[in-house]
Tab-separated table of C-alpha atoms and ligand atoms in Angstrom:
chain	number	residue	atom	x	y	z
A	1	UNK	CA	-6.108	-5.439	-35.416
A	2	UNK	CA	-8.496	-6.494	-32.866
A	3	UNK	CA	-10.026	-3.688	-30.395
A	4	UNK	CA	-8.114	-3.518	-27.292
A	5	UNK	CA	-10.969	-2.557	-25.045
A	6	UNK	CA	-9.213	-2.000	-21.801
A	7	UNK	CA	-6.096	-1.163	-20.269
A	8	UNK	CA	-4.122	-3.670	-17.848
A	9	UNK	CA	-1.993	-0.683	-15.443
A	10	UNK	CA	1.101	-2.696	-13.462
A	11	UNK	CA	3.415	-1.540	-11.126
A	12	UNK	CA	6.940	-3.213	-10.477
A	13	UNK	CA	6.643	-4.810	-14.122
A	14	UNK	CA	10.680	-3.699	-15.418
A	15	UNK	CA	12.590	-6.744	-13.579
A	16	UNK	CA	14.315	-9.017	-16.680
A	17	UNK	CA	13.168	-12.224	-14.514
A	18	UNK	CA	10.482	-10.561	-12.835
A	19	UNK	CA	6.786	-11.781	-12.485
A	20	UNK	CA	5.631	-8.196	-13.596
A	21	UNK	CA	7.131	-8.317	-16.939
A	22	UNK	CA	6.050	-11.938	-17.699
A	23	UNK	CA	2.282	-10.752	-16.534
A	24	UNK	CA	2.473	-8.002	-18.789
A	25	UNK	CA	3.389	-9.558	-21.876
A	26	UNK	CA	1.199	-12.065	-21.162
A	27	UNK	CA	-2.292	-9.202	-20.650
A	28	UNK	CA	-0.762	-7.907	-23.622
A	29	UNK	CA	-1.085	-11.499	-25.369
A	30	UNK	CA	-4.533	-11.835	-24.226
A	31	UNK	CA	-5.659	-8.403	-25.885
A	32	UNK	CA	-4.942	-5.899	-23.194
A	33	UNK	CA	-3.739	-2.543	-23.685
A	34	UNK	CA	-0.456	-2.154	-20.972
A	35	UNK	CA	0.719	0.232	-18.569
A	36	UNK	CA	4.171	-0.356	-16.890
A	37	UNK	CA	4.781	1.408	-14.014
A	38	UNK	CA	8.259	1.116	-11.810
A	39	UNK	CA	11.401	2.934	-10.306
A	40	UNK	CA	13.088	3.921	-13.419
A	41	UNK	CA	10.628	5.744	-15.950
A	42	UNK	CA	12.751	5.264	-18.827
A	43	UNK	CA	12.973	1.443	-18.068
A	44	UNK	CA	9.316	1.342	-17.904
A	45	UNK	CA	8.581	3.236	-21.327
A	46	UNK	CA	11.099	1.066	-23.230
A	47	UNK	CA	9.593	-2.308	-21.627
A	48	UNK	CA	5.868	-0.750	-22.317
A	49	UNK	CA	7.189	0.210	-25.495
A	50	UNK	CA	8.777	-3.520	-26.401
A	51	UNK	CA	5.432	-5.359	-25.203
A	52	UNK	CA	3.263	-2.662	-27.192
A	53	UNK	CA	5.244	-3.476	-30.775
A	54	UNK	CA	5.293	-7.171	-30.140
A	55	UNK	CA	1.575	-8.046	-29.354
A	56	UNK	CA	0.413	-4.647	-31.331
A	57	UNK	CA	-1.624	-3.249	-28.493
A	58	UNK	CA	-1.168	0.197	-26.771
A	59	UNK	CA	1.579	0.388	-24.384
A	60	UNK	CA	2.747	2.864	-21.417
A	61	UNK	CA	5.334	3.353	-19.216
A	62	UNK	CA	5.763	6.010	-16.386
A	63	UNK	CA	8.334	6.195	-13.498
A	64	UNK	CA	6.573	5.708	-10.149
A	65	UNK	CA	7.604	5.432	-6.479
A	66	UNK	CA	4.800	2.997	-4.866
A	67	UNK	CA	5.731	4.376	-1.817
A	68	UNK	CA	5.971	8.148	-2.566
A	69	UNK	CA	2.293	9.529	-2.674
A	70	UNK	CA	3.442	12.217	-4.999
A	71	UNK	CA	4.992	10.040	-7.203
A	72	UNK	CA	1.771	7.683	-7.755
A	73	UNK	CA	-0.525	10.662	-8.186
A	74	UNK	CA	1.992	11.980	-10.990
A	75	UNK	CA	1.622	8.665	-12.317
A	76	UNK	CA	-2.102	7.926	-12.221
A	77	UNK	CA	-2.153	11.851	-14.136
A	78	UNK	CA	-0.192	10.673	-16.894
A	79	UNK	CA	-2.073	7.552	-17.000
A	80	UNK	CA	-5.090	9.226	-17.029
A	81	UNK	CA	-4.314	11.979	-19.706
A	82	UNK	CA	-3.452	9.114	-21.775
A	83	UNK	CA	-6.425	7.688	-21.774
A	84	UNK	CA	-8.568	10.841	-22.230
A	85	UNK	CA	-5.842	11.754	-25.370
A	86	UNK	CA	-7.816	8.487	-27.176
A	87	UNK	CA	-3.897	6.895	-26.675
A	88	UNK	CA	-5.488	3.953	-24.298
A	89	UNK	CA	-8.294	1.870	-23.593
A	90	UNK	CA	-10.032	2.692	-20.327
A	91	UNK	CA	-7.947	1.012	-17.192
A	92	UNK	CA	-9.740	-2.182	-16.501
A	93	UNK	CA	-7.569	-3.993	-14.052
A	94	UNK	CA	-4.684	-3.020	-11.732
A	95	UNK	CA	-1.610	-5.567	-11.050
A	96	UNK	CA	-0.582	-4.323	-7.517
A	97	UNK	CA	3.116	-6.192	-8.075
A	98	UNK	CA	5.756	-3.904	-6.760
A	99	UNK	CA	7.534	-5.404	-3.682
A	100	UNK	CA	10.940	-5.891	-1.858
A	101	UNK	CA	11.873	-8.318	0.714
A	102	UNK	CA	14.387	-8.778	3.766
A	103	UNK	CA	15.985	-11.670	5.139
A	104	UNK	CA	17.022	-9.898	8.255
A	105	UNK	CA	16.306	-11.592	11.567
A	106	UNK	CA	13.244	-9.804	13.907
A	107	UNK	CA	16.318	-8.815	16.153
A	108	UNK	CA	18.394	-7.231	13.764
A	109	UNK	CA	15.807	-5.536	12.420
A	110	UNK	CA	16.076	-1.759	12.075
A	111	UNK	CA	12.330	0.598	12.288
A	112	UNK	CA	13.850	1.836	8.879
A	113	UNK	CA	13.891	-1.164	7.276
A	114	UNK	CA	10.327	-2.330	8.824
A	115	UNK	CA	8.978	1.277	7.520
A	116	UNK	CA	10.741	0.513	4.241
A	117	UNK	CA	9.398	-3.106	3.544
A	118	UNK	CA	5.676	-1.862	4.850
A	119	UNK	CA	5.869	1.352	2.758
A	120	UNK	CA	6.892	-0.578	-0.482
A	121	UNK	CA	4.495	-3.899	0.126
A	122	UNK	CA	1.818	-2.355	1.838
A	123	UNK	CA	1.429	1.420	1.773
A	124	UNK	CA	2.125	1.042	-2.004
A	125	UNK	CA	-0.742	-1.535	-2.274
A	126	UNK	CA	-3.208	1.113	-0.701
A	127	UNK	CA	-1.627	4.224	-2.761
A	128	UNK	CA	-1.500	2.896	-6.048
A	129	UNK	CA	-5.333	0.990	-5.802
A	130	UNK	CA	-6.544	4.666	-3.686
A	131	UNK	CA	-5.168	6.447	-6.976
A	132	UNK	CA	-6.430	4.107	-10.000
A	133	UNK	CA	-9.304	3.149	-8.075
A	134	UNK	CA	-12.162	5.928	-8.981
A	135	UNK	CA	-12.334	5.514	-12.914
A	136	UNK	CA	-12.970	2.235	-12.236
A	137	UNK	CA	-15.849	2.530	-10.411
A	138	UNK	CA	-16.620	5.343	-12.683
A	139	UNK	CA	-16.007	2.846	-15.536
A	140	UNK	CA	-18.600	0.633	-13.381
A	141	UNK	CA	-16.093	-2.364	-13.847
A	142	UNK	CA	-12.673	-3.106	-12.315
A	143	UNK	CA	-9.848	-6.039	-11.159
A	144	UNK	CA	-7.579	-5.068	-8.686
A	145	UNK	CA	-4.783	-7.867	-7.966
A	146	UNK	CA	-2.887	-7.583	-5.175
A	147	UNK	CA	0.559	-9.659	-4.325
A	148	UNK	CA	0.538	-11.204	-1.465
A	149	UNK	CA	2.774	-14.386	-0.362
A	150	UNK	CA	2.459	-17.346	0.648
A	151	UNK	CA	4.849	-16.049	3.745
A	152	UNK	CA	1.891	-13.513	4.941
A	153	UNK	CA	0.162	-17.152	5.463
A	154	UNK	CA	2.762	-19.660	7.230
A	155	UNK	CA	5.050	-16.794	8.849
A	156	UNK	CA	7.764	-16.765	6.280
A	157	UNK	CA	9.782	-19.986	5.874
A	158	UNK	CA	10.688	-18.812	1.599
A	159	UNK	CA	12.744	-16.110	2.505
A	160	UNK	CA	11.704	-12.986	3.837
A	161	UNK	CA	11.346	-12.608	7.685
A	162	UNK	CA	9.226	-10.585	10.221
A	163	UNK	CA	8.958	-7.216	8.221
A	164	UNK	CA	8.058	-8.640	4.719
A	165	UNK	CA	5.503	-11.331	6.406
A	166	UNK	CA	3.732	-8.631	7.890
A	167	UNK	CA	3.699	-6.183	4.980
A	168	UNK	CA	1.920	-9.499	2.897
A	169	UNK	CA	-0.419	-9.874	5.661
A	170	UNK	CA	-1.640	-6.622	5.310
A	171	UNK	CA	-2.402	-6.693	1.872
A	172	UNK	CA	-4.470	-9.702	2.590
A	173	UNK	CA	-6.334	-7.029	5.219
A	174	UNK	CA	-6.257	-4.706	2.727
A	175	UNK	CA	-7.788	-7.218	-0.370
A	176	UNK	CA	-10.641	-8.575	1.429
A	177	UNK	CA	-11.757	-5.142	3.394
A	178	UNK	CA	-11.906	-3.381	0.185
A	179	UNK	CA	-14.009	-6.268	-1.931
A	180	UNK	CA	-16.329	-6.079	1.086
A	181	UNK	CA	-16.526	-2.101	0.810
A	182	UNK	CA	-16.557	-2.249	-3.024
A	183	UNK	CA	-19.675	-4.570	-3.444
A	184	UNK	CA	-21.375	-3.979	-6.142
A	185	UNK	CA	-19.268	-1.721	-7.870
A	186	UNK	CA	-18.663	-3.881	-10.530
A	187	UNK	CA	-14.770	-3.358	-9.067
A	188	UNK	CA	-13.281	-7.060	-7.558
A	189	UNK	CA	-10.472	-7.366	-5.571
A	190	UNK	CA	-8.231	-10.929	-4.830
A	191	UNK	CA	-5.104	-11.317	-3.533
A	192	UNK	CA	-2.476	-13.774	-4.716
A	193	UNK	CA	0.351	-16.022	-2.406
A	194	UNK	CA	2.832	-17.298	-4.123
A	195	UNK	CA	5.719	-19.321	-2.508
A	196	UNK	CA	8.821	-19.170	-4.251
A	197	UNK	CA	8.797	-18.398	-7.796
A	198	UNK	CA	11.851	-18.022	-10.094
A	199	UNK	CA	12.767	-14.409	-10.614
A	200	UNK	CA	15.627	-12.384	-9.119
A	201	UNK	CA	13.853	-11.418	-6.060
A	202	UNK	CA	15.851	-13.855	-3.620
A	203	UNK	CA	19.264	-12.511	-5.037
A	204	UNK	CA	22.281	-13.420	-2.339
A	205	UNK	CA	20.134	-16.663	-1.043
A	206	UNK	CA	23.078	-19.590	-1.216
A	207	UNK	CA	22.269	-22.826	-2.504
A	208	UNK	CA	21.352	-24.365	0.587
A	209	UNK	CA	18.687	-22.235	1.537
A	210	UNK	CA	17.452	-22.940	-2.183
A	211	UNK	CA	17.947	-26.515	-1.700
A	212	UNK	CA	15.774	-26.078	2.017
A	213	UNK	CA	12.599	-24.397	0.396
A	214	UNK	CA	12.584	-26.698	-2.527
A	215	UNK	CA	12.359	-29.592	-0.269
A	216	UNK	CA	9.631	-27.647	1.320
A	217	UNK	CA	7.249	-27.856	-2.075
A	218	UNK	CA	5.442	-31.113	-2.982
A	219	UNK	CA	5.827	-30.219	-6.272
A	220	UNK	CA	9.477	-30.027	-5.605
A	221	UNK	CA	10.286	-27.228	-7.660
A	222	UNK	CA	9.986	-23.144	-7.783
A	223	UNK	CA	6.589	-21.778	-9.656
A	224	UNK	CA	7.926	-20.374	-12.741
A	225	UNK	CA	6.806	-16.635	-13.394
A	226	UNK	CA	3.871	-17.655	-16.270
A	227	UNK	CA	2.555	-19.604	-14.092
A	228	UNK	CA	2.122	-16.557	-11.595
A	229	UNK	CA	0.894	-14.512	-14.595
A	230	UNK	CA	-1.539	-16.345	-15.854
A	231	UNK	CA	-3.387	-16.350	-12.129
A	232	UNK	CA	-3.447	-12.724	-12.811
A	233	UNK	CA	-4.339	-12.318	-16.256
A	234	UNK	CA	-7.495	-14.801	-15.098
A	235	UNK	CA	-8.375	-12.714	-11.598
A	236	UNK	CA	-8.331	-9.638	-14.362
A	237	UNK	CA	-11.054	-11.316	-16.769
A	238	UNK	CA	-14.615	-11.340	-16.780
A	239	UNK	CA	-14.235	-15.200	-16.473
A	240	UNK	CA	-13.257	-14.507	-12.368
A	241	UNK	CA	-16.716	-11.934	-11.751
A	242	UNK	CA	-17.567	-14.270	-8.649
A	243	UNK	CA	-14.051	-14.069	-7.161
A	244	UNK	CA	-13.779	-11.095	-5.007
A	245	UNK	CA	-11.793	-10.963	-1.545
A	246	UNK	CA	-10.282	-14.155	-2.567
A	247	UNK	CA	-6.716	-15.090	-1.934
A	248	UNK	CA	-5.207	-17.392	-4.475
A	249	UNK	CA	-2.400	-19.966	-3.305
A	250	UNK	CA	0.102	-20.704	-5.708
A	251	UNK	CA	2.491	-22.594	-4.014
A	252	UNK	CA	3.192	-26.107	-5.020
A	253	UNK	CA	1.448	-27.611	-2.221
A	254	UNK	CA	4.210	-25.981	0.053
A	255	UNK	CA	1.061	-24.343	2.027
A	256	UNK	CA	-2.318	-26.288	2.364
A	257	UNK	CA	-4.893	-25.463	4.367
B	301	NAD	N1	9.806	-14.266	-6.331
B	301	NAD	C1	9.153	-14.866	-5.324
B	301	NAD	O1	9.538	-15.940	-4.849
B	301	NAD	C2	7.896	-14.216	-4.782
B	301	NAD	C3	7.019	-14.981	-3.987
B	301	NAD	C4	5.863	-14.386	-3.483
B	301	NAD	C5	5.589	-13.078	-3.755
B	301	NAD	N2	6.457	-12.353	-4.512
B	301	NAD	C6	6.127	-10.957	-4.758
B	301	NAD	O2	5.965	-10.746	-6.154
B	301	NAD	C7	6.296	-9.391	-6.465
B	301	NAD	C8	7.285	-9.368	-7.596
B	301	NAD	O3	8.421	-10.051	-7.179
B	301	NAD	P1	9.575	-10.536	-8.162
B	301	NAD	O4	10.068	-11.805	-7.629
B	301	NAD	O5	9.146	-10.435	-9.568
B	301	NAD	O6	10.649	-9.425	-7.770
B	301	NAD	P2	11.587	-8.468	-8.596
B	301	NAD	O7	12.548	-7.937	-7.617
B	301	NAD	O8	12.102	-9.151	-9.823
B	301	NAD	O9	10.577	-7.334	-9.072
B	301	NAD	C9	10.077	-6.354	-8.191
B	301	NAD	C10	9.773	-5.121	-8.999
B	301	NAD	O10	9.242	-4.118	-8.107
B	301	NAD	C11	9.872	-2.893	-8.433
B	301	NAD	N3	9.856	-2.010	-7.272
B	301	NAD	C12	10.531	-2.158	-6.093
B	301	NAD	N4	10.285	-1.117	-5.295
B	301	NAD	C13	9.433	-0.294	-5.964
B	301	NAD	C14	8.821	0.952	-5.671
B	301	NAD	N5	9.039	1.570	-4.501
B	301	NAD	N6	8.013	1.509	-6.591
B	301	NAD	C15	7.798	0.893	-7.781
B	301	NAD	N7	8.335	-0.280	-8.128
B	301	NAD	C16	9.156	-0.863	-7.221
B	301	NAD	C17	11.285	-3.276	-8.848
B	301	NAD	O11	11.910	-2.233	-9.592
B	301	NAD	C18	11.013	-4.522	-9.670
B	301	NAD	O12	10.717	-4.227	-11.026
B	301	NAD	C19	6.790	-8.762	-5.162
B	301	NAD	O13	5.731	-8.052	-4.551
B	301	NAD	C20	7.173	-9.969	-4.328
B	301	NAD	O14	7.130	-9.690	-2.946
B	301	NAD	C21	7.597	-12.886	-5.054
């Protein structure tokens, strides 16, 4: 077996059609050691467990709450005790991936679902890189990845409104502020802004309004989740060591500028 040198952590990585799952199994493919982190902890051993027999690299999965301080310091612990136990490589890149949307109109908006769809996006963003953050520039290298969308960009028009467009937007903020601060770390940080991609995310959209963003996207289709991984899986390599504070469309053409 090949050495896995360094550990790939992701959050919101347990969704069947998710992009998190496809990204993992595809750092996992490119020699990565794997640590799934999402709502249900015994969801995210089993699917750290299933990647870690099929590609023969280490594998972890811990329950986290993105939003829930508490909850990602628990996490980083185990994480961390893992790696000191000899059990995984050193974490070398962090998949910020968790996220929930809203189609709810600005006026029908409630401040608990804006605080929700902030704390989740956003919030989580800055816990989860705060927590995993210090080895790394301990470790004197680092990839963070942040999700963004292609709605923080254009003002929505996928399928999330005010709330979720804002959240994205933030983590854009939050991306390029931190590269800037984290200079010659030997720690990068990028975004990424997808438009639509195929997963389970826009669950309860009709047909029409999948019909309407379609014929929104040159390329006249959604992105499939691979093709969102393998963005990631490149931001995480040494290949991307000039890309930092970067945000990296992947949107069929639905967004140029
Ligand atoms: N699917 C799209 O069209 C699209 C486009 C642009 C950006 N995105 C973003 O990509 C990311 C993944 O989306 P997806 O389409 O795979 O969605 P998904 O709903 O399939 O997966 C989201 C994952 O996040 C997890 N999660 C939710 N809240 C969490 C929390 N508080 N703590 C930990 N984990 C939590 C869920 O359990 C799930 O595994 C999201 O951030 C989303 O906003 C998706």
């Amino acid at each position: 077996m090949t050495t896995i040198q360094r550990t790939a952590v992701l959050t919101g990585a347990t969704s069947d059609r998710g992009i998190g799952i496809t990204t993992a199994r595809r750092y996992a493919r490119e020699g990565w050691g794997v640590v799934i982190l999402d709502l249900d902890g015994e969801k995210s051993a089993k699917v750290a467990a299933e990647i870690g027999n099929e590609f023969n690299v280490p594998a972890y999965g811990h329950e986290i709450d993105v939003a829930n301080e508490a909850s990602v310091t628990t996490a980083q612990a185990a994480v961390a005790a893992e790696v000191a136990a000899g059990n995984l490589p050193p974490v070398g890149a962090l998949a910020n991936i968790a996220g929930i949307t809203s189609p709810v109109p600005f006026l029908e908006t409630t401040l608990e679902l804006w605080h929700k769809i902030m704390d989740v996006n956003a919030t989580g963003t800055y816990l989860v890189t705060k927590a995993f953050l210090p080895d790394m520039i301990g470790n004197g290298w680092g990839r963070i990845v942040n999700m963004s969308s292609v709605s923080a960009q254009r003002g929505g028009g996928v399928f999330g409104k005010v709330p979720y467009s804002a959240a994205k937007a933030a983590i854009l903020g939050l991306t390029k502020a931190l590269a800037r601060e984290l200079g010659t770390t030997g720690v990068t940080v990028n975004a990424i802004t997808p438009g639509a991609v195929d997963t389970n995310i826009r669950v309860g959209s009709t047909e029409e309004q999948e019909a309407a963003i379609n014929a929104g996207i040159p390329l006249g289709r959604n992105a499939s989740t691979e093709e969102v991984a393998s963005v990631i899986t490149f931001l995480s390599s040494e290949d991307s060591a000039y890309l930092t504070g970067t945000v990296v469309d992947i949107n069929g053409g639905s967004h140029m500028h």
